[in-house]
Amino acid sequence: MFFIQTEYAQQVAKDFSDRGLYYFDADDGIGIGICTLHNYYTKQSYPLKPLKYEMLPNRIREILKHNFMEIEDFLHEDTIHIKHAYE
């Protein structure tokens, strides 16, 4: 199910992608600041020049090394499944 993004949500997605990141969201229309755990997230924006893990400083790679998903290329994914630690 898709919901219309607010201007603010559109800007947030663009800001992420301007920094080289893919932006997936599961906004269910409940309201800003309401946190719910969803199983599926839909791509809202994508970078023209994706940030590559291999190009990150060692310090940042160390922080992120345990947060990988089994996805080869996010460009080809419209929806991703998230397994939450709280389940």
Short mmCIF file of N, CA and C in Angstrom, two decimals:
data_model
loop_
_atom_site.label_atom_id
_atom_site.label_comp_id
_atom_site.label_asym_id
_atom_site.label_seq_id
_atom_site.Cartn_x
_atom_site.Cartn_y
_atom_site.Cartn_z
N MET A 1 0.85 -1.17 0.00
CA MET A 1 0.00 0.00 0.00
C MET A 1 0.89 1.24 0.00
N PHE A 2 0.57 2.20 -0.83
CA PHE A 2 1.37 3.41 -0.93
C PHE A 2 0.57 4.60 -0.41
N PHE A 3 1.27 5.52 0.23
CA PHE A 3 0.65 6.74 0.73
C PHE A 3 1.35 7.93 0.10
N ILE A 4 0.63 8.99 -0.07
CA ILE A 4 1.20 10.21 -0.64
C ILE A 4 2.18 10.81 0.36
N GLN A 5 3.35 11.14 -0.11
CA GLN A 5 4.37 11.75 0.75
C GLN A 5 4.09 13.23 0.92
N THR A 6 4.33 13.72 2.12
CA THR A 6 4.25 15.16 2.37
C THR A 6 5.46 15.81 1.71
N GLU A 7 5.42 17.12 1.58
CA GLU A 7 6.58 17.85 1.03
C GLU A 7 7.81 17.61 1.90
N TYR A 8 7.60 17.59 3.20
CA TYR A 8 8.71 17.36 4.13
C TYR A 8 9.32 15.98 3.89
N ALA A 9 8.51 14.95 3.75
CA ALA A 9 9.00 13.59 3.52
C ALA A 9 9.74 13.50 2.19
N GLN A 10 9.25 14.19 1.18
CA GLN A 10 9.92 14.21 -0.11
C GLN A 10 11.29 14.86 0.00
N GLN A 11 11.38 15.92 0.79
CA GLN A 11 12.66 16.62 0.97
C GLN A 11 13.65 15.75 1.73
N VAL A 12 13.17 15.04 2.76
CA VAL A 12 14.05 14.15 3.52
C VAL A 12 14.63 13.08 2.60
N ALA A 13 13.78 12.47 1.77
CA ALA A 13 14.23 11.43 0.83
C ALA A 13 15.27 12.00 -0.12
N LYS A 14 15.02 13.19 -0.64
CA LYS A 14 15.96 13.83 -1.56
C LYS A 14 17.29 14.13 -0.87
N ASP A 15 17.22 14.61 0.37
CA ASP A 15 18.45 14.92 1.12
C ASP A 15 19.31 13.68 1.30
N PHE A 16 18.69 12.54 1.60
CA PHE A 16 19.44 11.29 1.73
C PHE A 16 20.12 10.94 0.41
N SER A 17 19.36 10.99 -0.67
CA SER A 17 19.89 10.61 -1.97
C SER A 17 20.96 11.58 -2.47
N ASP A 18 20.83 12.84 -2.11
CA ASP A 18 21.86 13.81 -2.48
C ASP A 18 23.20 13.48 -1.82
N ARG A 19 23.16 12.69 -0.75
CA ARG A 19 24.38 12.28 -0.04
C ARG A 19 24.86 10.89 -0.49
N GLY A 20 24.22 10.35 -1.52
CA GLY A 20 24.65 9.08 -2.07
C GLY A 20 23.94 7.86 -1.52
N LEU A 21 22.85 8.08 -0.78
CA LEU A 21 22.14 6.98 -0.13
C LEU A 21 20.80 6.68 -0.78
N TYR A 22 20.43 5.42 -0.77
CA TYR A 22 19.07 5.03 -1.16
C TYR A 22 18.16 5.29 0.03
N TYR A 23 16.94 5.72 -0.23
CA TYR A 23 16.02 6.03 0.86
C TYR A 23 14.77 5.19 0.71
N PHE A 24 14.56 4.29 1.67
CA PHE A 24 13.37 3.46 1.74
C PHE A 24 12.57 3.90 2.95
N ASP A 25 11.24 3.87 2.83
CA ASP A 25 10.38 4.30 3.93
C ASP A 25 9.15 3.42 3.97
N ALA A 26 8.53 3.37 5.13
CA ALA A 26 7.30 2.60 5.30
C ALA A 26 6.22 3.47 5.90
N ASP A 27 6.16 4.70 5.48
CA ASP A 27 5.16 5.63 5.99
C ASP A 27 3.78 5.06 5.75
N ASP A 28 3.05 4.87 6.85
CA ASP A 28 1.71 4.31 6.72
C ASP A 28 0.62 5.36 6.88
N GLY A 29 1.01 6.62 6.86
CA GLY A 29 0.03 7.69 6.92
C GLY A 29 -0.47 8.00 8.31
N ILE A 30 0.08 7.35 9.35
CA ILE A 30 -0.39 7.59 10.71
C ILE A 30 -0.05 9.01 11.16
N GLY A 31 1.16 9.44 10.86
CA GLY A 31 1.55 10.79 11.23
C GLY A 31 3.03 10.92 11.47
N ILE A 32 3.52 12.14 11.38
CA ILE A 32 4.94 12.41 11.57
C ILE A 32 5.33 12.09 13.01
N GLY A 33 6.44 11.41 13.18
CA GLY A 33 6.94 11.11 14.51
C GLY A 33 6.35 9.85 15.12
N ILE A 34 5.45 9.18 14.41
CA ILE A 34 4.88 7.94 14.92
C ILE A 34 5.75 6.79 14.42
N CYS A 35 6.34 6.05 15.34
CA CYS A 35 7.25 4.98 14.94
C CYS A 35 6.54 3.64 15.05
N THR A 36 6.40 2.98 13.93
CA THR A 36 5.86 1.63 13.91
C THR A 36 6.84 0.75 13.13
N LEU A 37 6.91 -0.51 13.51
CA LEU A 37 7.81 -1.42 12.84
C LEU A 37 7.08 -2.11 11.71
N HIS A 38 7.53 -1.89 10.51
CA HIS A 38 6.94 -2.50 9.33
C HIS A 38 7.88 -3.57 8.80
N ASN A 39 7.32 -4.52 8.08
CA ASN A 39 8.15 -5.57 7.49
C ASN A 39 8.69 -5.18 6.13
N TYR A 40 8.00 -4.29 5.44
CA TYR A 40 8.41 -3.93 4.09
C TYR A 40 8.53 -2.41 3.96
N TYR A 41 9.58 -2.00 3.26
CA TYR A 41 9.84 -0.58 3.04
C TYR A 41 9.96 -0.35 1.53
N THR A 42 9.41 0.76 1.07
CA THR A 42 9.36 1.08 -0.35
C THR A 42 10.38 2.17 -0.67
N LYS A 43 11.08 1.99 -1.79
CA LYS A 43 12.08 2.98 -2.19
C LYS A 43 11.39 4.30 -2.53
N GLN A 44 11.85 5.38 -1.89
CA GLN A 44 11.29 6.70 -2.11
C GLN A 44 12.21 7.57 -2.97
N SER A 45 13.51 7.29 -2.91
CA SER A 45 14.46 8.03 -3.74
C SER A 45 15.75 7.22 -3.85
N TYR A 46 16.54 7.59 -4.84
CA TYR A 46 17.81 6.89 -5.06
C TYR A 46 18.85 7.91 -5.52
N PRO A 47 20.11 7.62 -5.23
CA PRO A 47 21.18 8.56 -5.60
C PRO A 47 21.58 8.42 -7.06
N LEU A 48 22.02 9.51 -7.64
CA LEU A 48 22.58 9.46 -8.98
C LEU A 48 23.98 8.87 -8.93
N LYS A 49 24.70 9.13 -7.83
CA LYS A 49 26.04 8.56 -7.62
C LYS A 49 26.02 7.87 -6.25
N PRO A 50 25.70 6.57 -6.23
CA PRO A 50 25.61 5.85 -4.94
C PRO A 50 26.92 5.83 -4.17
N LEU A 51 26.82 5.99 -2.88
CA LEU A 51 27.95 5.88 -1.98
C LEU A 51 28.35 4.41 -1.91
N LYS A 52 29.62 4.10 -2.02
CA LYS A 52 30.11 2.72 -2.01
C LYS A 52 30.78 2.43 -0.67
N TYR A 53 30.40 1.31 -0.07
CA TYR A 53 30.95 0.89 1.22
C TYR A 53 32.48 0.86 1.19
N GLU A 54 33.03 0.33 0.11
CA GLU A 54 34.48 0.19 -0.01
C GLU A 54 35.20 1.53 0.03
N MET A 55 34.50 2.59 -0.31
CA MET A 55 35.12 3.92 -0.35
C MET A 55 35.02 4.67 0.97
N LEU A 56 34.29 4.12 1.94
CA LEU A 56 34.13 4.78 3.24
C LEU A 56 35.41 4.67 4.06
N PRO A 57 35.63 5.62 4.96
CA PRO A 57 36.78 5.51 5.86
C PRO A 57 36.66 4.25 6.73
N ASN A 58 37.78 3.70 7.12
CA ASN A 58 37.79 2.47 7.94
C ASN A 58 36.92 2.61 9.19
N ARG A 59 36.97 3.75 9.83
CA ARG A 59 36.20 3.98 11.05
C ARG A 59 34.70 3.80 10.81
N ILE A 60 34.20 4.30 9.69
CA ILE A 60 32.78 4.18 9.35
C ILE A 60 32.45 2.76 8.93
N ARG A 61 33.31 2.12 8.18
CA ARG A 61 33.08 0.73 7.78
C ARG A 61 33.00 -0.18 9.00
N GLU A 62 33.80 0.09 9.99
CA GLU A 62 33.78 -0.71 11.23
C GLU A 62 32.41 -0.58 11.92
N ILE A 63 31.86 0.60 11.94
CA ILE A 63 30.55 0.83 12.56
C ILE A 63 29.45 0.09 11.79
N LEU A 64 29.54 0.09 10.47
CA LEU A 64 28.49 -0.46 9.62
C LEU A 64 28.62 -1.95 9.30
N LYS A 65 29.72 -2.56 9.63
CA LYS A 65 30.01 -3.91 9.13
C LYS A 65 29.00 -4.98 9.54
N HIS A 66 28.23 -4.76 10.57
CA HIS A 66 27.24 -5.76 11.01
C HIS A 66 25.83 -5.43 10.53
N ASN A 67 25.71 -4.48 9.63
CA ASN A 67 24.39 -4.03 9.19
C ASN A 67 24.16 -4.25 7.70
N PHE A 68 24.57 -5.38 7.19
CA PHE A 68 24.41 -5.66 5.77
C PHE A 68 23.10 -6.39 5.51
N MET A 69 22.58 -6.18 4.33
CA MET A 69 21.39 -6.90 3.87
C MET A 69 21.81 -7.78 2.70
N GLU A 70 21.06 -8.81 2.47
CA GLU A 70 21.34 -9.75 1.37
C GLU A 70 20.81 -9.20 0.06
N ILE A 71 21.18 -7.98 -0.27
CA ILE A 71 20.73 -7.32 -1.50
C ILE A 71 21.96 -6.91 -2.29
N GLU A 72 22.03 -7.36 -3.52
CA GLU A 72 23.20 -7.08 -4.33
C GLU A 72 23.23 -5.63 -4.83
N ASP A 73 22.07 -5.13 -5.28
CA ASP A 73 22.00 -3.78 -5.82
C ASP A 73 20.65 -3.16 -5.50
N PHE A 74 20.65 -2.17 -4.63
CA PHE A 74 19.41 -1.52 -4.20
C PHE A 74 18.70 -0.79 -5.34
N LEU A 75 19.42 -0.47 -6.39
CA LEU A 75 18.81 0.21 -7.52
C LEU A 75 17.69 -0.63 -8.12
N HIS A 76 17.85 -1.95 -8.09
CA HIS A 76 16.88 -2.84 -8.72
C HIS A 76 15.78 -3.31 -7.76
N GLU A 77 15.77 -2.79 -6.55
CA GLU A 77 14.78 -3.18 -5.55
C GLU A 77 13.80 -2.03 -5.32
N ASP A 78 12.52 -2.29 -5.52
CA ASP A 78 11.50 -1.27 -5.22
C ASP A 78 11.02 -1.38 -3.79
N THR A 79 11.06 -2.61 -3.26
CA THR A 79 10.61 -2.87 -1.89
C THR A 79 11.63 -3.79 -1.23
N ILE A 80 11.92 -3.54 0.04
CA ILE A 80 12.83 -4.40 0.78
C ILE A 80 12.15 -4.91 2.04
N HIS A 81 12.53 -6.10 2.46
CA HIS A 81 12.01 -6.69 3.69
C HIS A 81 12.99 -6.41 4.82
N ILE A 82 12.47 -5.98 5.95
CA ILE A 82 13.29 -5.68 7.11
C ILE A 82 12.93 -6.64 8.24
N LYS A 83 13.92 -7.36 8.76
CA LYS A 83 13.71 -8.21 9.92
C LYS A 83 14.16 -7.40 11.12
N HIS A 84 13.23 -7.02 11.96
CA HIS A 84 13.54 -6.17 13.10
C HIS A 84 14.07 -6.98 14.28
N ALA A 85 14.97 -6.40 15.01
CA ALA A 85 15.54 -7.04 16.18
C ALA A 85 14.51 -7.24 17.28
N TYR A 86 13.39 -6.50 17.23
CA TYR A 86 12.40 -6.54 18.30
C TYR A 86 11.34 -7.61 18.07
N GLU A 87 11.45 -8.37 17.00
CA GLU A 87 10.44 -9.39 16.71
C GLU A 87 10.71 -10.65 17.48
#
